[in-house]
PDB file of N, CA and C in Angstrom:
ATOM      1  N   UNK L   1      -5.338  -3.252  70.938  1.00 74.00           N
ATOM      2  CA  UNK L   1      -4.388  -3.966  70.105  1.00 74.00           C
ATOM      3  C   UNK L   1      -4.985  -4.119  68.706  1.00 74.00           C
ATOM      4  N   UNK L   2      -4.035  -3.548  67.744  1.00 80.00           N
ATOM      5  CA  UNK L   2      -4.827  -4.111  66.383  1.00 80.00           C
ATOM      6  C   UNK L   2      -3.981  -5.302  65.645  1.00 80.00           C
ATOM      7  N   UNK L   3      -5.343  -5.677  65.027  1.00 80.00           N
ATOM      8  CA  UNK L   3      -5.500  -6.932  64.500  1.00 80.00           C
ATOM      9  C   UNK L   3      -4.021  -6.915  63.365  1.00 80.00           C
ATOM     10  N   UNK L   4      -3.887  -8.257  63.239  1.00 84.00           N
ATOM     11  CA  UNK L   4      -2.337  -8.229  62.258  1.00 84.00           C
ATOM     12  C   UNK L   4      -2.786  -8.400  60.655  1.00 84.00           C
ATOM     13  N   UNK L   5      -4.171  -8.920  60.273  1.00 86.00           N
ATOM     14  CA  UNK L   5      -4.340  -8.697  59.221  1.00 86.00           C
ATOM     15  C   UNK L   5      -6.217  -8.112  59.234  1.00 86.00           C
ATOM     16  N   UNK L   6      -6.154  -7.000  58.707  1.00 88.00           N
ATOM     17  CA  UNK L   6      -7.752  -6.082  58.745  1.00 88.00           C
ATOM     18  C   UNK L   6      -8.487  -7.259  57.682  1.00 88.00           C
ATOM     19  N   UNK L   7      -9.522  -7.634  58.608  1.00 84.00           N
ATOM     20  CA  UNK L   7     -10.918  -8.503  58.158  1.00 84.00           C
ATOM     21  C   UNK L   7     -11.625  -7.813  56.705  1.00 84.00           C
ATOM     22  N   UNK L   8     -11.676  -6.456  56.487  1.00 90.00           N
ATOM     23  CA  UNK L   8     -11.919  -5.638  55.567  1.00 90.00           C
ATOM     24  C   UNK L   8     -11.046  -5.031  53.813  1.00 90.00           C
ATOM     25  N   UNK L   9      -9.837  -5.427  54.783  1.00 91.00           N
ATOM     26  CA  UNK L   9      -8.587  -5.333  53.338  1.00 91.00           C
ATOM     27  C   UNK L   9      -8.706  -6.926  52.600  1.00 91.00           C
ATOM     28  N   UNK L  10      -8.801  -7.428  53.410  1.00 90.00           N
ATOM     29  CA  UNK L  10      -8.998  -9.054  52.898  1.00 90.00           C
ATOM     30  C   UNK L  10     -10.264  -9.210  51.948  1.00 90.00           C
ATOM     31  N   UNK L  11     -11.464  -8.642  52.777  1.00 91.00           N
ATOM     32  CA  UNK L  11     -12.815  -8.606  51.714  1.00 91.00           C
ATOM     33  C   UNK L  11     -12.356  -7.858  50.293  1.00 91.00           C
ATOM     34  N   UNK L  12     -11.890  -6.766  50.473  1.00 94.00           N
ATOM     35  CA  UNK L  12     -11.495  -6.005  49.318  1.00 94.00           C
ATOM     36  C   UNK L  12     -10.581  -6.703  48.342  1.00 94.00           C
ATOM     37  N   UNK L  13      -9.598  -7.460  48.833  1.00 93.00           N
ATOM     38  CA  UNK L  13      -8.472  -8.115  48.185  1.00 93.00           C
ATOM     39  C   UNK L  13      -9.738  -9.520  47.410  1.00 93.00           C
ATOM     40  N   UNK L  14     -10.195 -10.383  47.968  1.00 93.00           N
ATOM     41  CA  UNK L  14     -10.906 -11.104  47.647  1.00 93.00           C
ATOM     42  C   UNK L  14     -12.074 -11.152  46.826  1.00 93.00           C
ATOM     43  N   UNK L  15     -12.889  -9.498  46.870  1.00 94.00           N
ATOM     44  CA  UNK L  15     -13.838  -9.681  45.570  1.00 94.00           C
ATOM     45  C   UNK L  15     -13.210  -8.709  44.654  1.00 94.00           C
ATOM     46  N   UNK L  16     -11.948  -8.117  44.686  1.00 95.00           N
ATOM     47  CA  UNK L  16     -11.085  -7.930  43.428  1.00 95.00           C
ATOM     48  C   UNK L  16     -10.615  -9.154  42.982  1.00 95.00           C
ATOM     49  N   UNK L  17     -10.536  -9.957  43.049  1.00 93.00           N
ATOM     50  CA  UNK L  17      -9.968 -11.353  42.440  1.00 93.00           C
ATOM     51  C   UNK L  17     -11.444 -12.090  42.051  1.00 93.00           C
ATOM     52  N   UNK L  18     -12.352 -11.747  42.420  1.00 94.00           N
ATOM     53  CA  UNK L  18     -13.344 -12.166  41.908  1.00 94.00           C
ATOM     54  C   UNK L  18     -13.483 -11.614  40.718  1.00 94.00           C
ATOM     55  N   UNK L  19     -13.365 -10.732  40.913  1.00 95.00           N
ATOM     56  CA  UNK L  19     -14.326  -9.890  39.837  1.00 95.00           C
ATOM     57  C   UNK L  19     -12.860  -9.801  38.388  1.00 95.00           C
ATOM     58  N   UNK L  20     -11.775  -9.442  38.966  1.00 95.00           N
ATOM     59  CA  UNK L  20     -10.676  -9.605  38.034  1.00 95.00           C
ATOM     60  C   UNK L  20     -10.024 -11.256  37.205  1.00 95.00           C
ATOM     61  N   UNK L  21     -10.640 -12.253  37.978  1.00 94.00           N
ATOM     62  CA  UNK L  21      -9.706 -13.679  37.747  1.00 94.00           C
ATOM     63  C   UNK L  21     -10.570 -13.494  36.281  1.00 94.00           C
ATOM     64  N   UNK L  22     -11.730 -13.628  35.827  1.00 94.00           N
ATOM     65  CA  UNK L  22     -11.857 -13.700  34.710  1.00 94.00           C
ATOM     66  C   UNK L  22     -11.801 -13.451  33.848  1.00 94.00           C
ATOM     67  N   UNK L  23     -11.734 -11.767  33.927  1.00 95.00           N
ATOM     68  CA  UNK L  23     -11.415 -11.041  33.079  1.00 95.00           C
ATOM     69  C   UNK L  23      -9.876 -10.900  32.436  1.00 95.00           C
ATOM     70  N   UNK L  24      -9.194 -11.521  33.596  1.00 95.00           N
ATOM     71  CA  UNK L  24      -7.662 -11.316  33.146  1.00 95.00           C
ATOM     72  C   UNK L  24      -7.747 -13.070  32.538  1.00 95.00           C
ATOM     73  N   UNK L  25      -7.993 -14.017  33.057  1.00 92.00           N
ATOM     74  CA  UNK L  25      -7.750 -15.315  32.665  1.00 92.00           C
ATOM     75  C   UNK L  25      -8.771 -14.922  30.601  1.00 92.00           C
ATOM     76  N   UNK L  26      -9.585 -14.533  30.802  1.00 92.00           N
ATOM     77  CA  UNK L  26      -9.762 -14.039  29.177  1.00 92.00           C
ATOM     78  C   UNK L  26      -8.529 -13.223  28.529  1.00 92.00           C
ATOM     79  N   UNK L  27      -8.366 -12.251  28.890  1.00 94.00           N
ATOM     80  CA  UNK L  27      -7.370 -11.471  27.855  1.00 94.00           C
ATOM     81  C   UNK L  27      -5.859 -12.382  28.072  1.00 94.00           C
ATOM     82  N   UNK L  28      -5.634 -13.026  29.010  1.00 93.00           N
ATOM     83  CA  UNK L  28      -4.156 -14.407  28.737  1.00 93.00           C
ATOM     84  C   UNK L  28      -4.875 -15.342  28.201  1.00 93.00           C
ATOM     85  N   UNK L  29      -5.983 -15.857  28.007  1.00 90.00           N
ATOM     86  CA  UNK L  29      -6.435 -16.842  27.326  1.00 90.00           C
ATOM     87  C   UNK L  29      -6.458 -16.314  25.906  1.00 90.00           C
ATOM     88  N   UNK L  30      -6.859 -15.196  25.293  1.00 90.00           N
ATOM     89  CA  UNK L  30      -6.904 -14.596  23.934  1.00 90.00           C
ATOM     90  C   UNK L  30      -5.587 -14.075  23.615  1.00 90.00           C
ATOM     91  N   UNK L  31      -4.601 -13.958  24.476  1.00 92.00           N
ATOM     92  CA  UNK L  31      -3.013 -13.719  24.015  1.00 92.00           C
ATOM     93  C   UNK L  31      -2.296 -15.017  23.159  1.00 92.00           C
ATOM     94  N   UNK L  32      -2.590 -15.860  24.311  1.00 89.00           N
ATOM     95  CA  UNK L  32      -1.935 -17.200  24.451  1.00 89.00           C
ATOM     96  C   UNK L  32      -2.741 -17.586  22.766  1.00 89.00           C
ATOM     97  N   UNK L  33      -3.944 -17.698  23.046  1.00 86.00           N
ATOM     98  CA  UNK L  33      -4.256 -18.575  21.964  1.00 86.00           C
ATOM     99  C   UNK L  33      -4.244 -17.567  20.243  1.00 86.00           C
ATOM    100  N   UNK L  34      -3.597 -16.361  20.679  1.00 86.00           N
ATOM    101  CA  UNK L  34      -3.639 -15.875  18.947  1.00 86.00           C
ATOM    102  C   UNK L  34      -3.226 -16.153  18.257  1.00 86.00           C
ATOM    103  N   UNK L  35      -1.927 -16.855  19.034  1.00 84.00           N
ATOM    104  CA  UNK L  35      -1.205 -17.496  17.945  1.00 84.00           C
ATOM    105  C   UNK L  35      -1.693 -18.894  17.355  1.00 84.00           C
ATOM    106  N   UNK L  36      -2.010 -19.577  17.724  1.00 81.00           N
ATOM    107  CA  UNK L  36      -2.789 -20.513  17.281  1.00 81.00           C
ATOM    108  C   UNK L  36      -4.130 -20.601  16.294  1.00 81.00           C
ATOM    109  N   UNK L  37      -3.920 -22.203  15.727  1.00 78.00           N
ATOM    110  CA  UNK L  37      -5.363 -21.925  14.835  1.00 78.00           C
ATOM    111  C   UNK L  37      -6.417 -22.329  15.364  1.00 78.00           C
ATOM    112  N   UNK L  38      -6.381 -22.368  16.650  1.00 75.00           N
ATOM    113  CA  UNK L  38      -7.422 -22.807  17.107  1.00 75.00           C
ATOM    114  C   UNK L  38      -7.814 -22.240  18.428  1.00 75.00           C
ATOM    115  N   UNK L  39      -7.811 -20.694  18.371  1.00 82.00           N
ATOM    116  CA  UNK L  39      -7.491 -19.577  19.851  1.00 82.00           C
ATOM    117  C   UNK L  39      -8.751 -20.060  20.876  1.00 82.00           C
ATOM    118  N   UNK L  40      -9.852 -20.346  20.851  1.00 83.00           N
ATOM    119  CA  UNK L  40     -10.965 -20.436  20.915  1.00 83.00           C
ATOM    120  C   UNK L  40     -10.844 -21.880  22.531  1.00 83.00           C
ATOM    121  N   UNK L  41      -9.746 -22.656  22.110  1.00 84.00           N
ATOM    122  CA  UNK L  41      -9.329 -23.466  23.375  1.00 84.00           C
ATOM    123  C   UNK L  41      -9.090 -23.012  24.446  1.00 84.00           C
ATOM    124  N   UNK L  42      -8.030 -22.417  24.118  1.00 85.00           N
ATOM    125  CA  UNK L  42      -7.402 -21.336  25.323  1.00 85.00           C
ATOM    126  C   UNK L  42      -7.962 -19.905  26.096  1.00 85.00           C
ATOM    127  N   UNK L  43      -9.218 -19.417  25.113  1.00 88.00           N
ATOM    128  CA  UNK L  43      -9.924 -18.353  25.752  1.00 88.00           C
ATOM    129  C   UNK L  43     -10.626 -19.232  27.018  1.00 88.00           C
ATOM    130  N   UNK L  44     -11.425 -20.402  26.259  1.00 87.00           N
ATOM    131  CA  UNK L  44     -12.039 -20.769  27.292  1.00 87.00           C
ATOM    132  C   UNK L  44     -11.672 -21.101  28.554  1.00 87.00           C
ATOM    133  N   UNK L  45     -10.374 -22.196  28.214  1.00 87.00           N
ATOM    134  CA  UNK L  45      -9.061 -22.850  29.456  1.00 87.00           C
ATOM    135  C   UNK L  45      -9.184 -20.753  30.604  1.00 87.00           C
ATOM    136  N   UNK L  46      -8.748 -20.315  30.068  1.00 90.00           N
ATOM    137  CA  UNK L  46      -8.570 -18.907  30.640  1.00 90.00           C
ATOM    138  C   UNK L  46      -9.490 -18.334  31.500  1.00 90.00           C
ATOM    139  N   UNK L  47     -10.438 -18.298  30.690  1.00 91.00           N
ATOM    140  CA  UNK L  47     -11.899 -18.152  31.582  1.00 91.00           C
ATOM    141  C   UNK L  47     -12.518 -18.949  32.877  1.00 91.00           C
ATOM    142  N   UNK L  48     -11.847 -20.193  32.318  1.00 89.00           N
ATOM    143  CA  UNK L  48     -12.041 -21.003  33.553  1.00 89.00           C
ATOM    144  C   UNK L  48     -11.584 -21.303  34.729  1.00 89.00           C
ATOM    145  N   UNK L  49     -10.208 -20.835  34.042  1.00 90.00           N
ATOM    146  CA  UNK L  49      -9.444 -20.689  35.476  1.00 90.00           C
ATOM    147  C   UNK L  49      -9.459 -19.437  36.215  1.00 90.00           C
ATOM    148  N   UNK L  50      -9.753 -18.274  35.590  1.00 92.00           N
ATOM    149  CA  UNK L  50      -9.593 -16.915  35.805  1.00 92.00           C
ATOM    150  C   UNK L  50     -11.315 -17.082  36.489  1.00 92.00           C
ATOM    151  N   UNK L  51     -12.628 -18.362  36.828  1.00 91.00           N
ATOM    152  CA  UNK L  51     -12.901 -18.520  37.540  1.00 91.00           C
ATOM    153  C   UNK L  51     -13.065 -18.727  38.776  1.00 91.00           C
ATOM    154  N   UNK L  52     -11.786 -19.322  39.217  1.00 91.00           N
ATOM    155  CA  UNK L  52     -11.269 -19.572  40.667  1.00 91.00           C
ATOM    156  C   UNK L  52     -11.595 -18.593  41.075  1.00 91.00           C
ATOM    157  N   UNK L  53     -11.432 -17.543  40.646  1.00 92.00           N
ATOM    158  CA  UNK L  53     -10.922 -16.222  41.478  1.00 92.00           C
ATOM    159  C   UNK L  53     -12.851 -16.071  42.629  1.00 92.00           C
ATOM    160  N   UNK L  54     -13.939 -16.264  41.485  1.00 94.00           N
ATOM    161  CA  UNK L  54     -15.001 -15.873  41.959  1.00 94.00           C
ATOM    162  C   UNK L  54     -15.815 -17.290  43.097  1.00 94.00           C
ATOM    163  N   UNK L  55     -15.202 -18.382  42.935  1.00 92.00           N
ATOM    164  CA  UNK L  55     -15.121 -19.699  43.512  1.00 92.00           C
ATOM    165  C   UNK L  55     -14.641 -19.402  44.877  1.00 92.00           C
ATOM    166  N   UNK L  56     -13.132 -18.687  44.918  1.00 91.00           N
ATOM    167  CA  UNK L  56     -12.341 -18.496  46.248  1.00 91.00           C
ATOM    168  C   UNK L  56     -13.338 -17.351  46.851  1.00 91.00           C
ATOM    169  N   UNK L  57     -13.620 -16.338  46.384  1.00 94.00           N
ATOM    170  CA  UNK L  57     -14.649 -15.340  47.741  1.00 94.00           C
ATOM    171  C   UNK L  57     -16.004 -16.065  47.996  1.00 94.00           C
ATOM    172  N   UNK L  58     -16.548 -17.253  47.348  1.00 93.00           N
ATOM    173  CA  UNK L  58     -17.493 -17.702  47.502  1.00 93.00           C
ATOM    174  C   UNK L  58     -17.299 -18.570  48.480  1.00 93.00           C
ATOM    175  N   UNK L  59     -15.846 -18.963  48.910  1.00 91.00           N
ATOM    176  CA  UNK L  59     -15.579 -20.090  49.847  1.00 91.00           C
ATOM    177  C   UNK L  59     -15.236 -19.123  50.760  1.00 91.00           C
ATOM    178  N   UNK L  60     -14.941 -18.276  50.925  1.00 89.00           N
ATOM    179  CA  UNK L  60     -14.324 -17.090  51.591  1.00 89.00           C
ATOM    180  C   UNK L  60     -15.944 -16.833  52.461  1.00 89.00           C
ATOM    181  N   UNK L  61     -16.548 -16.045  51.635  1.00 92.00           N
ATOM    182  CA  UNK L  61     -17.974 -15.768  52.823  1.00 92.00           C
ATOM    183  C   UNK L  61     -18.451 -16.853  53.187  1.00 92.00           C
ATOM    184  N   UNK L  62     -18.812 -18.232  52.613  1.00 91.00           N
ATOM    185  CA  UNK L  62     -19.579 -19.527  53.184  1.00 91.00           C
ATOM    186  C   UNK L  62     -18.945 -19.679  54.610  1.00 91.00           C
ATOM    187  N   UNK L  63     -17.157 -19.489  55.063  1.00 90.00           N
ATOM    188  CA  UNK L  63     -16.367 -20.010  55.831  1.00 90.00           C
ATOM    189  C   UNK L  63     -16.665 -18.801  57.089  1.00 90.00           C
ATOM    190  N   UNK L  64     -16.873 -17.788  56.575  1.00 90.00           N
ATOM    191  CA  UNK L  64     -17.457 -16.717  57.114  1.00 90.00           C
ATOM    192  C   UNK L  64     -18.753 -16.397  58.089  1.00 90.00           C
ATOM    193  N   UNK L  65     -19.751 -17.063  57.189  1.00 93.00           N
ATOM    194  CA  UNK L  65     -21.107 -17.214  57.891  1.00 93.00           C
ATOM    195  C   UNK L  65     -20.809 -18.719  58.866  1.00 93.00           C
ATOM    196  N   UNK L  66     -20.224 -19.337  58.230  1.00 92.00           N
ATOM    197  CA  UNK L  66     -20.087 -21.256  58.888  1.00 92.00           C
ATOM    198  C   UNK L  66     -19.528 -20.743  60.357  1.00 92.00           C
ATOM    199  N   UNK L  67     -18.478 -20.008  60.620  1.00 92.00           N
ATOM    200  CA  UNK L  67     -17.583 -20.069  61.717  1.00 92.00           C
ATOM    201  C   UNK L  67     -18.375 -19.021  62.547  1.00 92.00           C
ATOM    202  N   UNK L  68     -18.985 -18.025  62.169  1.00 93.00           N
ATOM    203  CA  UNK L  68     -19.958 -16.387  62.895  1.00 93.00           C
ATOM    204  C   UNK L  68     -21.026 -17.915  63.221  1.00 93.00           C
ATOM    205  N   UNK L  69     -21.677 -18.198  62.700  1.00 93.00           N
ATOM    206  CA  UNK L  69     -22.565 -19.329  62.982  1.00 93.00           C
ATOM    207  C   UNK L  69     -22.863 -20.069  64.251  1.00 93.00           C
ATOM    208  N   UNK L  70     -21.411 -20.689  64.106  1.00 92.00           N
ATOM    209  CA  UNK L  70     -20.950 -21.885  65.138  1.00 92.00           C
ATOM    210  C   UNK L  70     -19.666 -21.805  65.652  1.00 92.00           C
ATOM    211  N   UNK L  71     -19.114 -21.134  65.862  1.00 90.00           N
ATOM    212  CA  UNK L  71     -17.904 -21.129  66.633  1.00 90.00           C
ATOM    213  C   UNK L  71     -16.910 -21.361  65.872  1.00 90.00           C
ATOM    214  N   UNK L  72     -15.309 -20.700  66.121  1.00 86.00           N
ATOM    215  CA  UNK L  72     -14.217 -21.182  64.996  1.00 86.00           C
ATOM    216  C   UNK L  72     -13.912 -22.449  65.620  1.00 86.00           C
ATOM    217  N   UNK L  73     -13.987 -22.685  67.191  1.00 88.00           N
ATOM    218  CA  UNK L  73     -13.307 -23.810  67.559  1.00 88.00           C
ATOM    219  C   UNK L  73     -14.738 -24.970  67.185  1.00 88.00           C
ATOM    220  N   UNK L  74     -15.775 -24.751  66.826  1.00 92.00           N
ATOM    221  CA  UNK L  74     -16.660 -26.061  67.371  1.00 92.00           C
ATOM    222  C   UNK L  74     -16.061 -27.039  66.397  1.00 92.00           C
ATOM    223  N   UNK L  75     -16.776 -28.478  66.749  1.00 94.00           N
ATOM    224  CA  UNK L  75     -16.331 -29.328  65.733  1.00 94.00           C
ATOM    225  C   UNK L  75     -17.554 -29.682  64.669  1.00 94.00           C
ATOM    226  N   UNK L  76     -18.899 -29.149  64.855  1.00 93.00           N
ATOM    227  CA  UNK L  76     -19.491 -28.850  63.594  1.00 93.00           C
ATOM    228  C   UNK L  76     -19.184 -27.950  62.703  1.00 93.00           C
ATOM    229  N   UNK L  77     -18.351 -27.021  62.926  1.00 93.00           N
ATOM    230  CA  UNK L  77     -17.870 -26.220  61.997  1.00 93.00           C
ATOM    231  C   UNK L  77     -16.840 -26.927  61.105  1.00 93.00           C
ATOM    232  N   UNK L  78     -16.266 -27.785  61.817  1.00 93.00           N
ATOM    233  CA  UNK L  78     -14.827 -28.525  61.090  1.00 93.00           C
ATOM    234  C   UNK L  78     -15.559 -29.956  60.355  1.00 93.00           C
ATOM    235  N   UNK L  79     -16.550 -30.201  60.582  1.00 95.00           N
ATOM    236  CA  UNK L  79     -17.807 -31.448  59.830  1.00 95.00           C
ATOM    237  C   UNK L  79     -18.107 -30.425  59.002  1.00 95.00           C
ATOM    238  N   UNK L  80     -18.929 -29.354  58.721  1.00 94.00           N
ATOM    239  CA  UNK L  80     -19.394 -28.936  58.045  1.00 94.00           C
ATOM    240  C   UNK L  80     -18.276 -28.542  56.647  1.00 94.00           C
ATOM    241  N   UNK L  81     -17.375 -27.868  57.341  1.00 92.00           N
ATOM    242  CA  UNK L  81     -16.144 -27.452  56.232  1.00 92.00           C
ATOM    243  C   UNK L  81     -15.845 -28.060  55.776  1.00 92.00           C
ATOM    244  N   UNK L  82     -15.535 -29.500  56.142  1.00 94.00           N
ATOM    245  CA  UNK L  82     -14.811 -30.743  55.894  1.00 94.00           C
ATOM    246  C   UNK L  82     -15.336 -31.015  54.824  1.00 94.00           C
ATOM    247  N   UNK L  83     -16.918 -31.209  55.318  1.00 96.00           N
ATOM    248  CA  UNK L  83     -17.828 -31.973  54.050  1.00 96.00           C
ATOM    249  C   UNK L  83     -17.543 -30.965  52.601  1.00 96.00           C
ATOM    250  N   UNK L  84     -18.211 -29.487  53.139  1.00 93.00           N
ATOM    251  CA  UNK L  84     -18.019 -28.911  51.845  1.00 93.00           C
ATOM    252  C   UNK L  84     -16.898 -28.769  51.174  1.00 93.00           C
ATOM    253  N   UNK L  85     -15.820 -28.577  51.701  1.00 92.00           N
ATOM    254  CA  UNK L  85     -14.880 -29.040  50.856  1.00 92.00           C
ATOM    255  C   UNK L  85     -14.235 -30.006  49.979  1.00 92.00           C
ATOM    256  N   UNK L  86     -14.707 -30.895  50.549  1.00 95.00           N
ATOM    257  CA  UNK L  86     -14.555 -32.039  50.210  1.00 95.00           C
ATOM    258  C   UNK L  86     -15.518 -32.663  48.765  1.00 95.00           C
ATOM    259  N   UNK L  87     -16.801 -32.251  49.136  1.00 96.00           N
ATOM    260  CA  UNK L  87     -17.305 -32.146  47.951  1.00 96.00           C
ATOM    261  C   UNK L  87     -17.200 -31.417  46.615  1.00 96.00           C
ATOM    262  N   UNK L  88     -17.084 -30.363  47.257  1.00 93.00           N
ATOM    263  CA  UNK L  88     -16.784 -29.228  45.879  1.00 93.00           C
ATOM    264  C   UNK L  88     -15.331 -29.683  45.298  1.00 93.00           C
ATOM    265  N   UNK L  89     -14.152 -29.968  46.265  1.00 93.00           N
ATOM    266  CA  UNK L  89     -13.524 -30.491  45.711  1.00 93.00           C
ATOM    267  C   UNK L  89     -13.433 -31.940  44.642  1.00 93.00           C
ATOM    268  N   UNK L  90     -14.671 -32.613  44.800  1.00 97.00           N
ATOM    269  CA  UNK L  90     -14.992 -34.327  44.125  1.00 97.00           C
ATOM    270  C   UNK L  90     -15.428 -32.971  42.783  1.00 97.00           C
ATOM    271  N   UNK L  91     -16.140 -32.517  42.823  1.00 95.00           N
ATOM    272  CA  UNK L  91     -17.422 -31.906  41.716  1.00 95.00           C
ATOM    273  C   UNK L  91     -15.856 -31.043  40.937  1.00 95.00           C
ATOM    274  N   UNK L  92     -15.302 -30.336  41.537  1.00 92.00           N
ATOM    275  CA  UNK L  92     -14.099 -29.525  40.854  1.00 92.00           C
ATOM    276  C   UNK L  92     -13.286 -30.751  39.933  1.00 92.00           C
ATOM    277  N   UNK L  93     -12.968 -31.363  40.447  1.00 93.00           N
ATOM    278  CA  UNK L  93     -12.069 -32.597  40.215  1.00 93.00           C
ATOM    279  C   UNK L  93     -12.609 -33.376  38.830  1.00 93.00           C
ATOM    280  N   UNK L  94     -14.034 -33.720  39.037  1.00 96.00           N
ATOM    281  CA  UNK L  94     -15.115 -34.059  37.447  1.00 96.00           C
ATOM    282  C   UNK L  94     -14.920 -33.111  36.844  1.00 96.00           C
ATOM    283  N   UNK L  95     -15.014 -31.803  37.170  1.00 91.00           N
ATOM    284  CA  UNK L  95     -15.763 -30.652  35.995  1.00 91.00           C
ATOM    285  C   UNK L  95     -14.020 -30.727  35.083  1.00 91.00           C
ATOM    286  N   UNK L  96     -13.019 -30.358  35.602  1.00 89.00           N
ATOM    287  CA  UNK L  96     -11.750 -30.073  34.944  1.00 89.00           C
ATOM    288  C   UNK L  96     -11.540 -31.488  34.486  1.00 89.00           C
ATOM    289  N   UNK L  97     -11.425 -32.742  34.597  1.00 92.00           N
ATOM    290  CA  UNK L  97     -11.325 -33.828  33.814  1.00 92.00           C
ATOM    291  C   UNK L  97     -12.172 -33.983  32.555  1.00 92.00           C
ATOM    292  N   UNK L  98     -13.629 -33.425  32.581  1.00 92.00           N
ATOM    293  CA  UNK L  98     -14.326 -33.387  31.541  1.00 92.00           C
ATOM    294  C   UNK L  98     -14.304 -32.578  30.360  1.00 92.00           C
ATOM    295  N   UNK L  99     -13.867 -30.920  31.098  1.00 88.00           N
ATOM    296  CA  UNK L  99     -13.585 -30.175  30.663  1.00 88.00           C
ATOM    297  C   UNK L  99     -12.459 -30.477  29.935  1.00 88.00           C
ATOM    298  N   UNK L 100     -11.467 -30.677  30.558  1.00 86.00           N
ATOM    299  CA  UNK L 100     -10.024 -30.656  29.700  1.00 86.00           C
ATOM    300  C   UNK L 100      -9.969 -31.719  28.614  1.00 86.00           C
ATOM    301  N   UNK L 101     -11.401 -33.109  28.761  1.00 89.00           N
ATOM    302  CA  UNK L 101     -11.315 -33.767  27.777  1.00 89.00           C
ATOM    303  C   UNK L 101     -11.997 -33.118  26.752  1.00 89.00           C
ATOM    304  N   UNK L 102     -13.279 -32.169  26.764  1.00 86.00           N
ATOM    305  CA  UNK L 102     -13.441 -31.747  25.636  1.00 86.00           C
ATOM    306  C   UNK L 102     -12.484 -30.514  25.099  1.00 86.00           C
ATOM    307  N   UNK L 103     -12.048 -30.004  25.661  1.00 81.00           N
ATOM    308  CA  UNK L 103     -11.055 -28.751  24.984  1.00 81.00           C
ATOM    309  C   UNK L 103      -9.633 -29.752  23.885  1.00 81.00           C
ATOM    310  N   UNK L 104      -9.653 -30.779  24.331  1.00 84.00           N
ATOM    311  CA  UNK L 104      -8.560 -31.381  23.575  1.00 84.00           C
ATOM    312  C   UNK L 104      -9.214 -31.991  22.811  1.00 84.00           C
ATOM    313  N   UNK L 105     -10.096 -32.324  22.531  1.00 84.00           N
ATOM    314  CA  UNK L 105     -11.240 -32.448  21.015  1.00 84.00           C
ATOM    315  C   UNK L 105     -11.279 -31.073  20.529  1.00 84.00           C
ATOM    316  N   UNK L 106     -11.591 -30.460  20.948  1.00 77.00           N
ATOM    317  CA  UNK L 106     -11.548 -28.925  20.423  1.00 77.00           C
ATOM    318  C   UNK L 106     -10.665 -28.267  19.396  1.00 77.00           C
ATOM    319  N   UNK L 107      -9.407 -28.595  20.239  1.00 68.00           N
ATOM    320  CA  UNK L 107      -8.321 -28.543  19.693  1.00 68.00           C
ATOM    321  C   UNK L 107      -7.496 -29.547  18.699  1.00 68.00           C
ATOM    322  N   UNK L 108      -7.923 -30.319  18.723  1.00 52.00           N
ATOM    323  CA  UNK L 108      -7.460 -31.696  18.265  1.00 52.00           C
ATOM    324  C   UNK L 108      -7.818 -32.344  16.862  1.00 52.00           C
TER     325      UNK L 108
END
């Protein structure tokens, strides 16, 4: 029986978005901001988000080794995920509040 989604098209799909989120979040960040006098906001905003991309395969293999590790069903796997998510999500949550306060000085 084969699988309904290949473990391998997914890797491929996932460090193309790595490797592409930034590069494209730059060239819409340098579109967006040409018009402006102050383009230099929006490259960055762009870049940063066109980060995710290398953030998501990084959560992608951690979830990878975590579950090959310990089981998909154990419940240290679901403590462990929990936590890291949870954290990176607190630390994500600071970095873009700080961030977005200095880009609007930037701009401002």
């Amino acid at each position: 029986m084969k699988e309904l989604v290949d473990p391998n098209a997914v890797e491929r799909v996932m460090l193309f978005t790595a490797v592409a989120g930034p590069l494209v979040g730059l060239i819409i960040g340098a579109l967006v901001g040409a018009h402006e006098k102050c383009a230099a906001r929006r490259v960055i905003a762009g870049v940063l988000l066109g980060g995710i991309g290398p953030l998501v395969y990084w959560m992608w293999r951690l979830y990878g080794v975590v579950t090959n590790a310990l089981g998909l069903d154990s419940v240290a796997n679901l403590v462990i995920e929990l936590v890291v998510f949870a954290v990176l999500g607190a630390i994500l949550g600071i970095a873009v509040l700080k961030t977005s306060e200095q880009l609007r000085r930037l701009g401002g």
